[in-house]
mmCIF file of C-alpha atoms in Angstrom:
data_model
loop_
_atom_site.group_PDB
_atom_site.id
_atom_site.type_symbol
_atom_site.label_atom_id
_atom_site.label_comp_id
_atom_site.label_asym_id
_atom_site.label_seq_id
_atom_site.Cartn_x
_atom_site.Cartn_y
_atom_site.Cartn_z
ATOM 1 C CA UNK L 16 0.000 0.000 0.000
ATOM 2 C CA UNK L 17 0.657 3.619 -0.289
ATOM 3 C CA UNK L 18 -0.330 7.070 1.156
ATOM 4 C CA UNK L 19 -1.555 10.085 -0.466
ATOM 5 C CA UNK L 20 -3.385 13.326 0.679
ATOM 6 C CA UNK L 21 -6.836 13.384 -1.113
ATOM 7 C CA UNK L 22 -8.798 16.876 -2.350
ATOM 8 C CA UNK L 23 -11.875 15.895 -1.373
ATOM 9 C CA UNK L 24 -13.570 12.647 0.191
ATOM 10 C CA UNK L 25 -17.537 12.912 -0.787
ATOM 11 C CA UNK L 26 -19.279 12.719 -3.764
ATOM 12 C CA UNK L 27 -22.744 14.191 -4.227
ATOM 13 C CA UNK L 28 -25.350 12.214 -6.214
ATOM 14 C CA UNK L 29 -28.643 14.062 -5.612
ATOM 15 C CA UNK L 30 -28.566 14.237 -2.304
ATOM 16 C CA UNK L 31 -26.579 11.069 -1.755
ATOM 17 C CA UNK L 32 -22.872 11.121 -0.718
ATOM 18 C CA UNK L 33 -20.166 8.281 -1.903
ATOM 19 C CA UNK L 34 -17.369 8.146 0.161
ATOM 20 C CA UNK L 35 -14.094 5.829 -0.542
ATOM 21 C CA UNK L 36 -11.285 5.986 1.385
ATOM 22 C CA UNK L 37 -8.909 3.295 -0.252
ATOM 23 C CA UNK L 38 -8.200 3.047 -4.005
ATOM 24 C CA UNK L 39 -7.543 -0.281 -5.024
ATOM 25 C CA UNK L 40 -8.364 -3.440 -3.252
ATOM 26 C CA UNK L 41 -6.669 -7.035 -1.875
ATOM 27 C CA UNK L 42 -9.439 -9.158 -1.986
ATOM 28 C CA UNK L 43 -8.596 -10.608 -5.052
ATOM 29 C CA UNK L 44 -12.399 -10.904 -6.700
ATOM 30 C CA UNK L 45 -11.819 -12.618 -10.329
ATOM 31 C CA UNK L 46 -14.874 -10.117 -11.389
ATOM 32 C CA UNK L 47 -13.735 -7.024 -9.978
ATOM 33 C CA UNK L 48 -15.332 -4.319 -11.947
ATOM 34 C CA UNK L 49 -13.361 -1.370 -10.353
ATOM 35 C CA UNK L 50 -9.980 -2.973 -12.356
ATOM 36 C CA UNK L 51 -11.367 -1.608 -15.439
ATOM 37 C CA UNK L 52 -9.495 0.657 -17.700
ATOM 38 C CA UNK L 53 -12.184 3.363 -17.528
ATOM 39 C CA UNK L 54 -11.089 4.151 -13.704
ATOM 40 C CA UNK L 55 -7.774 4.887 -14.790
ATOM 41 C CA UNK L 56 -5.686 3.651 -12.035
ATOM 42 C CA UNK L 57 -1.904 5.262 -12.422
ATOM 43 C CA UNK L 58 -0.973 2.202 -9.922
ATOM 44 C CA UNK L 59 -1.455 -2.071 -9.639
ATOM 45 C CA UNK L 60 -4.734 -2.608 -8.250
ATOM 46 C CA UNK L 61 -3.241 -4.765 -5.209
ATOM 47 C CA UNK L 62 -1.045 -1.581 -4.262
ATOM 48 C CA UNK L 63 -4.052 -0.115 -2.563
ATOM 49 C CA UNK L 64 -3.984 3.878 -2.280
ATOM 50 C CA UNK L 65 -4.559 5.236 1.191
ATOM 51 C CA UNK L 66 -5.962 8.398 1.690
ATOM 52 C CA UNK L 67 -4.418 9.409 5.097
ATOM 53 C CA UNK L 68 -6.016 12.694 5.384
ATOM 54 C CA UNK L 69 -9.417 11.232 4.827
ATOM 55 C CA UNK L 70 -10.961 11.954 8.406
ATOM 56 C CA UNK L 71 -9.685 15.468 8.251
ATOM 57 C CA UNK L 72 -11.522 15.820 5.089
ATOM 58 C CA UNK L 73 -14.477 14.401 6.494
ATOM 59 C CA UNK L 74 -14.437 16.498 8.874
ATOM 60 C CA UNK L 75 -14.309 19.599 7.385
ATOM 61 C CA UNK L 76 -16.809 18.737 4.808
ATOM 62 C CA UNK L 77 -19.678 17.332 7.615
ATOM 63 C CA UNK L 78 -19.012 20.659 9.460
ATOM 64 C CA UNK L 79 -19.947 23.245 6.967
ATOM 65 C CA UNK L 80 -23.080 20.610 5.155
ATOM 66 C CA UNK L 81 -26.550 21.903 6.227
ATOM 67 C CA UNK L 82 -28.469 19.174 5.334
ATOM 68 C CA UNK L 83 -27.832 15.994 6.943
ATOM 69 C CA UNK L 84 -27.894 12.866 4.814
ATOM 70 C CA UNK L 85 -27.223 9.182 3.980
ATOM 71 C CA UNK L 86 -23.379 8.467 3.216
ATOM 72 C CA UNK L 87 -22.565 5.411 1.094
ATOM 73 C CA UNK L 88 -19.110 3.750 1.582
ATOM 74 C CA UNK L 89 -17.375 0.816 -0.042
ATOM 75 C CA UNK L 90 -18.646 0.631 -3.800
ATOM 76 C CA UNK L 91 -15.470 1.203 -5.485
ATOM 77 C CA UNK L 92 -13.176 -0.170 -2.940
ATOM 78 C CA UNK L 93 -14.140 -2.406 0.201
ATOM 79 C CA UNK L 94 -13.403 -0.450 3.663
ATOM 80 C CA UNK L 95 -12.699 -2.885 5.421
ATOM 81 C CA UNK L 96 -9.768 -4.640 3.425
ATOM 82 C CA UNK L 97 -6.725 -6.334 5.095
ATOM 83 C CA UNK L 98 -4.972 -2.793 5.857
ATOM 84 C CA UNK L 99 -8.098 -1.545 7.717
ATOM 85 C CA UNK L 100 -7.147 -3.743 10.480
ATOM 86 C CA UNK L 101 -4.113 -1.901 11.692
ATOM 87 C CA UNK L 102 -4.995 1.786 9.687
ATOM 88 C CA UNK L 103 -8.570 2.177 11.701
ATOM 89 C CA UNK L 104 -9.309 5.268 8.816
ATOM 90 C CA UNK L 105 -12.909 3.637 7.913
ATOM 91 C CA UNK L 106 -13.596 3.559 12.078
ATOM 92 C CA UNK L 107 -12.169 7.072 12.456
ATOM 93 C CA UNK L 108 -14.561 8.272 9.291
ATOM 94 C CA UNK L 109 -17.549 6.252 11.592
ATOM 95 C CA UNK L 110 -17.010 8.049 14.209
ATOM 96 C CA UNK L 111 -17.006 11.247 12.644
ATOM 97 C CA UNK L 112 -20.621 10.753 10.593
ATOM 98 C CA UNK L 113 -22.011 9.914 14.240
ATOM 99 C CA UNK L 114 -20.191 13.174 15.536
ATOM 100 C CA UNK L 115 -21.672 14.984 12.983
ATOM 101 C CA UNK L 116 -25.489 13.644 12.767
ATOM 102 C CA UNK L 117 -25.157 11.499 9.349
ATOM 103 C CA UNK L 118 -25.985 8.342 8.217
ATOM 104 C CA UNK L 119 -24.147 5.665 6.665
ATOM 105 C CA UNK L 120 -24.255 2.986 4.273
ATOM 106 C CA UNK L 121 -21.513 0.349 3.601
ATOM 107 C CA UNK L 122 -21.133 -2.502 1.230
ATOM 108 C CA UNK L 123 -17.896 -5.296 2.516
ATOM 109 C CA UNK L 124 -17.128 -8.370 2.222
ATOM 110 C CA UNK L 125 -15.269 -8.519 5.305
ATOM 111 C CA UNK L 126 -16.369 -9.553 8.707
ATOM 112 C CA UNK L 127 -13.850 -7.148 9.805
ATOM 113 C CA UNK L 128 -16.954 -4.380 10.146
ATOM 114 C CA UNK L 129 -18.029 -6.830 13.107
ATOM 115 C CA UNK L 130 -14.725 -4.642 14.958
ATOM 116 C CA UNK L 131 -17.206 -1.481 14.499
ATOM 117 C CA UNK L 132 -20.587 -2.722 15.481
ATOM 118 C CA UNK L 133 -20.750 -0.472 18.394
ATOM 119 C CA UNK L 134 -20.255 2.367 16.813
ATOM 120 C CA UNK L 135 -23.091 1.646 13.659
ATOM 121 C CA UNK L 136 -25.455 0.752 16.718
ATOM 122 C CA UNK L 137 -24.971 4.758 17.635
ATOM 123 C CA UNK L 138 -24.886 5.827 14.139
ATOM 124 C CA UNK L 139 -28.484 3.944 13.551
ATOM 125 C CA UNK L 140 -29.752 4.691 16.909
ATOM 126 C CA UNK L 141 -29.435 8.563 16.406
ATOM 127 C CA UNK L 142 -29.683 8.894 12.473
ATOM 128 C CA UNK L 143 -29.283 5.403 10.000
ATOM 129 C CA UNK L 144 -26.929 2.403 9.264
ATOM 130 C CA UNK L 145 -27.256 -0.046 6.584
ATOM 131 C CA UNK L 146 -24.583 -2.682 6.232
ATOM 132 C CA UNK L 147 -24.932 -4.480 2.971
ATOM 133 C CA UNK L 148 -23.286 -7.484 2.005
ATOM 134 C CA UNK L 149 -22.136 -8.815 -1.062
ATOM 135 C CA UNK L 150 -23.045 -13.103 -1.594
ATOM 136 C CA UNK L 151 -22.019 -14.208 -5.126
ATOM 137 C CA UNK L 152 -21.577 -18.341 -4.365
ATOM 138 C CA UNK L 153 -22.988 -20.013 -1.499
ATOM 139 C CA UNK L 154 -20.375 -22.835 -2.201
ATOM 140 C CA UNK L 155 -17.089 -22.608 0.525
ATOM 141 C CA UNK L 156 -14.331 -23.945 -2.211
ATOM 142 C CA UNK L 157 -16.010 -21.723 -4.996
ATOM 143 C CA UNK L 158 -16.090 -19.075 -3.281
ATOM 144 C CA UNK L 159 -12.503 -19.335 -2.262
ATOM 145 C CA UNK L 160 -11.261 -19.327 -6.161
ATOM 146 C CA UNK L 161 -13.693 -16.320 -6.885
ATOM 147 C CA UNK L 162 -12.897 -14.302 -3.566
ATOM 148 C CA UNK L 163 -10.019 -15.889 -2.474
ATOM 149 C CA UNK L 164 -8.450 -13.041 0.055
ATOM 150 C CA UNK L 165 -11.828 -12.270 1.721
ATOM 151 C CA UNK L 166 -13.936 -14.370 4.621
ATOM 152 C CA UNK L 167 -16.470 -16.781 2.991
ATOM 153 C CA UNK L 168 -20.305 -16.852 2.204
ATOM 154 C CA UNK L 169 -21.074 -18.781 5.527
ATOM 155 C CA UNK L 170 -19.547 -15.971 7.615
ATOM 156 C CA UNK L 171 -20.908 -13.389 5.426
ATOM 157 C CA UNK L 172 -24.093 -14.782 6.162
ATOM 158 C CA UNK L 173 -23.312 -14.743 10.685
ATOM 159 C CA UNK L 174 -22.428 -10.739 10.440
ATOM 160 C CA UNK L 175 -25.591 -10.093 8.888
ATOM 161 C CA UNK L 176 -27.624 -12.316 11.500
ATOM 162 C CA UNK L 177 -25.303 -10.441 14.212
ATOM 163 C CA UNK L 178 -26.035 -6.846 12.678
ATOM 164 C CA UNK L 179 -30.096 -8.005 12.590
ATOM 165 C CA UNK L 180 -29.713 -9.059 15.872
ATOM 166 C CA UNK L 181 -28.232 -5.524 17.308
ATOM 167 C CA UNK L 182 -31.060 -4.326 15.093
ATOM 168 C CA UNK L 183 -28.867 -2.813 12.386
ATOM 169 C CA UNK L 184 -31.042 -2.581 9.143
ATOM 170 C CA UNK L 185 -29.187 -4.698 6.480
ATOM 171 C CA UNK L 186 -29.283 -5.556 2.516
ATOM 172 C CA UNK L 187 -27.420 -8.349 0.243
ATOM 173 C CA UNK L 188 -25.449 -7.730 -3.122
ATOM 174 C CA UNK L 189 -26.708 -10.849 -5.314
ATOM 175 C CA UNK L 190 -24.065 -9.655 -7.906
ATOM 176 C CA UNK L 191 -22.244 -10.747 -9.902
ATOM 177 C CA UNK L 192 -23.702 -14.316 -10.907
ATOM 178 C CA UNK L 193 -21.140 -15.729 -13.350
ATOM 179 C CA UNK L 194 -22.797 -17.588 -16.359
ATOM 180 C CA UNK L 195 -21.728 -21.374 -16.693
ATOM 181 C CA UNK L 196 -20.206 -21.355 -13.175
ATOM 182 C CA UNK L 197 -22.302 -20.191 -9.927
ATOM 183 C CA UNK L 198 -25.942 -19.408 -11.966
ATOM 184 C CA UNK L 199 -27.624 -21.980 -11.163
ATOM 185 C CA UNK L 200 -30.660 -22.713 -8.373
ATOM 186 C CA UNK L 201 -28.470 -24.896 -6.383
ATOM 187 C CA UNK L 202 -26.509 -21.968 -5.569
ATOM 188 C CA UNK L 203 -28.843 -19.752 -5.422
ATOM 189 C CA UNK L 204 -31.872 -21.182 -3.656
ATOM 190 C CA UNK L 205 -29.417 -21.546 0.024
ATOM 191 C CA UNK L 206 -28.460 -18.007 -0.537
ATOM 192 C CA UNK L 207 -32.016 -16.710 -0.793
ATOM 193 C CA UNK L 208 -32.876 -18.820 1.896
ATOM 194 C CA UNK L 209 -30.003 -17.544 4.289
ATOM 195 C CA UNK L 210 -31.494 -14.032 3.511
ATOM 196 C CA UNK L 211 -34.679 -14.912 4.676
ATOM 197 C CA UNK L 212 -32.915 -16.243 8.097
ATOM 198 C CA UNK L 213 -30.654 -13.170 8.410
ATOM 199 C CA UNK L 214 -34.194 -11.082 7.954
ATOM 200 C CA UNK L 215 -32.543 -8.469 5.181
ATOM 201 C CA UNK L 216 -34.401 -5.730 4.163
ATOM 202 C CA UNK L 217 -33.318 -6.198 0.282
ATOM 203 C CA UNK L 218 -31.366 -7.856 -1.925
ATOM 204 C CA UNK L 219 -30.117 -5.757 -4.998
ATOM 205 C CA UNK L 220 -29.466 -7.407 -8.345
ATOM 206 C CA UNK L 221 -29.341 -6.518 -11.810
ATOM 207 C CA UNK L 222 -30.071 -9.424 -12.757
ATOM 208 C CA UNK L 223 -28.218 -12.579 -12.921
ATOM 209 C CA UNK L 224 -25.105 -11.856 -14.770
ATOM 210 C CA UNK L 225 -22.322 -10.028 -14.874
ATOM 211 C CA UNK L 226 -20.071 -7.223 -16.973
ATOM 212 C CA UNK L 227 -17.014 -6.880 -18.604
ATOM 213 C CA UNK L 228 -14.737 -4.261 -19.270
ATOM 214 C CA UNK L 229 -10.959 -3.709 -20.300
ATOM 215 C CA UNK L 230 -9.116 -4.172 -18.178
ATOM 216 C CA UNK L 231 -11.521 -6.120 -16.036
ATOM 217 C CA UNK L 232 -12.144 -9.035 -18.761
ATOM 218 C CA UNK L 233 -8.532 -9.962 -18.712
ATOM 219 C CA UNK L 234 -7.996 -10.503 -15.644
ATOM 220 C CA UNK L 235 -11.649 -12.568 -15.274
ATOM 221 C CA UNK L 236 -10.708 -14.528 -18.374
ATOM 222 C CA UNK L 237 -6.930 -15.769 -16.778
ATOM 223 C CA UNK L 238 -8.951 -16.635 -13.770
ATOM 224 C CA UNK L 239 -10.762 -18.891 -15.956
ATOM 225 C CA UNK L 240 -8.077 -20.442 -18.072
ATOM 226 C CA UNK L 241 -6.814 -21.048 -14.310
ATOM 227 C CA UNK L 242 -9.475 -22.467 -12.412
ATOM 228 C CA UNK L 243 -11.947 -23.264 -15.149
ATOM 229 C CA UNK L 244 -10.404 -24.686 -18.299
ATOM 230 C CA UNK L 245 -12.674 -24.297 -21.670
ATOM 231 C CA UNK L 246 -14.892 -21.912 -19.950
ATOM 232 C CA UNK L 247 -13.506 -19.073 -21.538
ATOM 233 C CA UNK L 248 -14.066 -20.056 -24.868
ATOM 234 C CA UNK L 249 -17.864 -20.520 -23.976
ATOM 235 C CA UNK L 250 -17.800 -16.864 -22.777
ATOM 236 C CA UNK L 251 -16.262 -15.943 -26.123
ATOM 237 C CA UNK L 252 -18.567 -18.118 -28.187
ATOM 238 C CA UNK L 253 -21.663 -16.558 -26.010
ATOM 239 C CA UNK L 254 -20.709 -13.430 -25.818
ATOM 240 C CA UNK L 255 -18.153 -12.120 -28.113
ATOM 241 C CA UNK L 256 -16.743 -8.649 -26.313
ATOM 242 C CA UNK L 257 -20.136 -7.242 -24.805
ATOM 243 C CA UNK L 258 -20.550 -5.091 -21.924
ATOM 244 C CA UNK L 259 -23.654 -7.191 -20.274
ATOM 245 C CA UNK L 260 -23.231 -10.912 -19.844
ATOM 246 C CA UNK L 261 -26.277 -12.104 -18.756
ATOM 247 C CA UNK L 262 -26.879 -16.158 -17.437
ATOM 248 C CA UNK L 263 -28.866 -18.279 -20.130
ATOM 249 C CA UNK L 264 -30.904 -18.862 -16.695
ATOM 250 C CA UNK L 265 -31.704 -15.265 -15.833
ATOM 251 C CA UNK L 266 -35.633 -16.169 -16.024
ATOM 252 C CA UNK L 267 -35.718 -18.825 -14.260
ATOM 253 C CA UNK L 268 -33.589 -17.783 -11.361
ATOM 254 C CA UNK L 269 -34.944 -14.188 -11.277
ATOM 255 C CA UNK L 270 -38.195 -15.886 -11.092
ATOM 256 C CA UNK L 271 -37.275 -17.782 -7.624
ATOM 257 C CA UNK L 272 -35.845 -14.367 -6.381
ATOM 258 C CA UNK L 273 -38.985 -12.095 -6.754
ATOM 259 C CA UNK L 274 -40.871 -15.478 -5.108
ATOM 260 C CA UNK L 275 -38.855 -15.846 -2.205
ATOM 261 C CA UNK L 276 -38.871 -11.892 -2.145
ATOM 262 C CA UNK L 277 -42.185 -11.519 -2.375
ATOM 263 C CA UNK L 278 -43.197 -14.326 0.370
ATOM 264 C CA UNK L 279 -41.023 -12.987 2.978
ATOM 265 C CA UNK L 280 -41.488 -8.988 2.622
ATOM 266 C CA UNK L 281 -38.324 -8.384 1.283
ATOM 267 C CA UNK L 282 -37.334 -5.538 -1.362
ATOM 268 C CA UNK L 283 -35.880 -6.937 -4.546
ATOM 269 C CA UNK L 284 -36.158 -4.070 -7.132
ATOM 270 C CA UNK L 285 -33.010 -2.052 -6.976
ATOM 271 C CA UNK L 286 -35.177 1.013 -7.335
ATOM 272 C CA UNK L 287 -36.561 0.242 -3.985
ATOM 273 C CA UNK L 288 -33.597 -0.937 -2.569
ATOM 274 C CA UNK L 289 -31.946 2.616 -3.681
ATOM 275 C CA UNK L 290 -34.554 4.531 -2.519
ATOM 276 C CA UNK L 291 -34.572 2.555 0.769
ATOM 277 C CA UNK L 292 -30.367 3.275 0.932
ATOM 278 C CA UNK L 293 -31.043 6.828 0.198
ATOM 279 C CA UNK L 294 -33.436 7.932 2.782
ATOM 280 C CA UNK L 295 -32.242 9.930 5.429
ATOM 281 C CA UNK L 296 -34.934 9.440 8.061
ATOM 282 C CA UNK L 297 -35.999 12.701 9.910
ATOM 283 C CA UNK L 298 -35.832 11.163 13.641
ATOM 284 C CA UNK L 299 -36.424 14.682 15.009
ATOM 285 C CA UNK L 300 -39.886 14.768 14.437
ATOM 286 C CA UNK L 301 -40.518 11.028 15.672
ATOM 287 C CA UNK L 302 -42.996 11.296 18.503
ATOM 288 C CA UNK L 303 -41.508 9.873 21.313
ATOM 289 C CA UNK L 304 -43.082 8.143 24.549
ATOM 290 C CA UNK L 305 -42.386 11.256 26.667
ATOM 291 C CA UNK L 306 -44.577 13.462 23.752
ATOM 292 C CA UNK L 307 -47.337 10.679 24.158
ATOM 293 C CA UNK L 308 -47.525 10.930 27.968
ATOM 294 C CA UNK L 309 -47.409 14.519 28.316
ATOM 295 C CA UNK L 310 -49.983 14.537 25.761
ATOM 296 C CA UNK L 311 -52.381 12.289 27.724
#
């Protein structure tokens, strides 16, 4: 890893701030999108950019902002990779949203946000947390050739039923599903079904597919000459150089999605699931139990 001092640390999105704090990630994802070309990384993707002054920015920015909102963290690069551990910049960056009134939302793959649950308790309990969760393969050795550097499934799975359980609001990445290798229902089915167990609030899909870009699509494709031999020349076959690669079992499994949504009250259009992510809730004008009595 390296450092550098950052300009800025939020972007605005109608109302909506994004917030990354690393550059680059050590997971190791065969699918990472955020290796592609278009993001114009000046260094390798493993030597993860630190921005050091990222909780002085934060500060600064949450000071002089009149209107309080949601703050999204971890879509470009997971805060809570291995460097987290010793850095603490994503706990400092916590801490300062809860200083300042805001709420967050983070996407991970790690377990390491379980280090920070007391801290999202306060943020939720005075404004909003959502921790969201990425769950591509429900399968332990799979998962350990697509994700290799990052906890598996299974544990993915125990920090949302711990976050439910310290009543931390939380939603599921079902993205990406990788044609001819985890899109089927025997993969899917047990992940739905651990969704419905860790009572999320949404799962968020596109569908079930992926996308490829340069920069992206080579690495994916020596992935697969490693791990999966002859599936790359299906891919090719398929789907020549296109953007959107979506599983020849889209329907079918997109059908069992909406179902198990749909039976268990949980949100499965991304519009909803956005809008959901979005809202800043206005807990100042809550009526509480002391309004009702002296009411009465």
């Amino acid at each position: 890893m390296h450092f550098a001092d950052a300009k800025g640390i939020l972007t605005n999105n109608h109302g909506f701030c994004g917030m990354n704090i690393y550059r680059g990630c050590t997971h190791g994802c065969v699918y990472c999108d955020s290796r592609s070309e278009c993001y114009q990384f000046t260094h390798p993707f493993e030597d993860v950019e630190v921005k050091r002054n990222a909780p002085d920015l934060l500060r600064r920015t949450l000071k002089s902002k009149r209107k309080k909102c949601m703050i999204g963290t971890g879509s470009m690069s997971d805060s809570y990779m291995h460097c987290e551990k010793d850095l603490k910049l994503t706990r400092q960056c916590l801490e300062i949203i809860h200083e300042y009134g805001f709420g967050v939302s983070l996407l991970t793959k790690s377990d390491l946000v379980l280090r920070d649950t007391d801290i999202l308790e306060k943020i939720n309990d005075r404004a909003k947390c959502v921790v969201q969760m990425t769950l591509t393969t429900y399968d332990d050795d799979l998962c350990s050739i697509l994700e290799p550097h990052v906890c598996n499934t299974k544990r993915r799975i125990e920090v949302l039923k711990e976050m439910n359980r310290r009543g931390i609001p939380t939603m599921v990445w079902l993205t990406p599903i990788l044609p001819f290798i985890n899109d089927t229902r025997e993969n899917i089915e047990p992940i739905l079904c651990a969704c419905v167990e860790a009572k999320v609030k949404g799962i968020v899909t596109y569908g079930m597919g992926m996308t490829l870009r340069e920069g992206d699509r080579e690495y994916f494709y020596d992935a697969l000459d490693r791990h999966f031999p002859g599936v790359k020349d299906r891919y090719i076959r398929k789907f020549g150089y296109a953007y959107e690669l979506m599983s020849p079992n889209n329907k079918e499994l997109m059908t069992c999605l909406r179902k198990v949504c749909r039976d268990n009250g949980i949100m499965s259009s991304w519009e909803d699931c956005f809008r959901y992510l979005n809202e800043f809730p206005d807990k100042n004008n809550q009526i509480s139990i002391f309004d009702l009595n002296n009411e009465l």
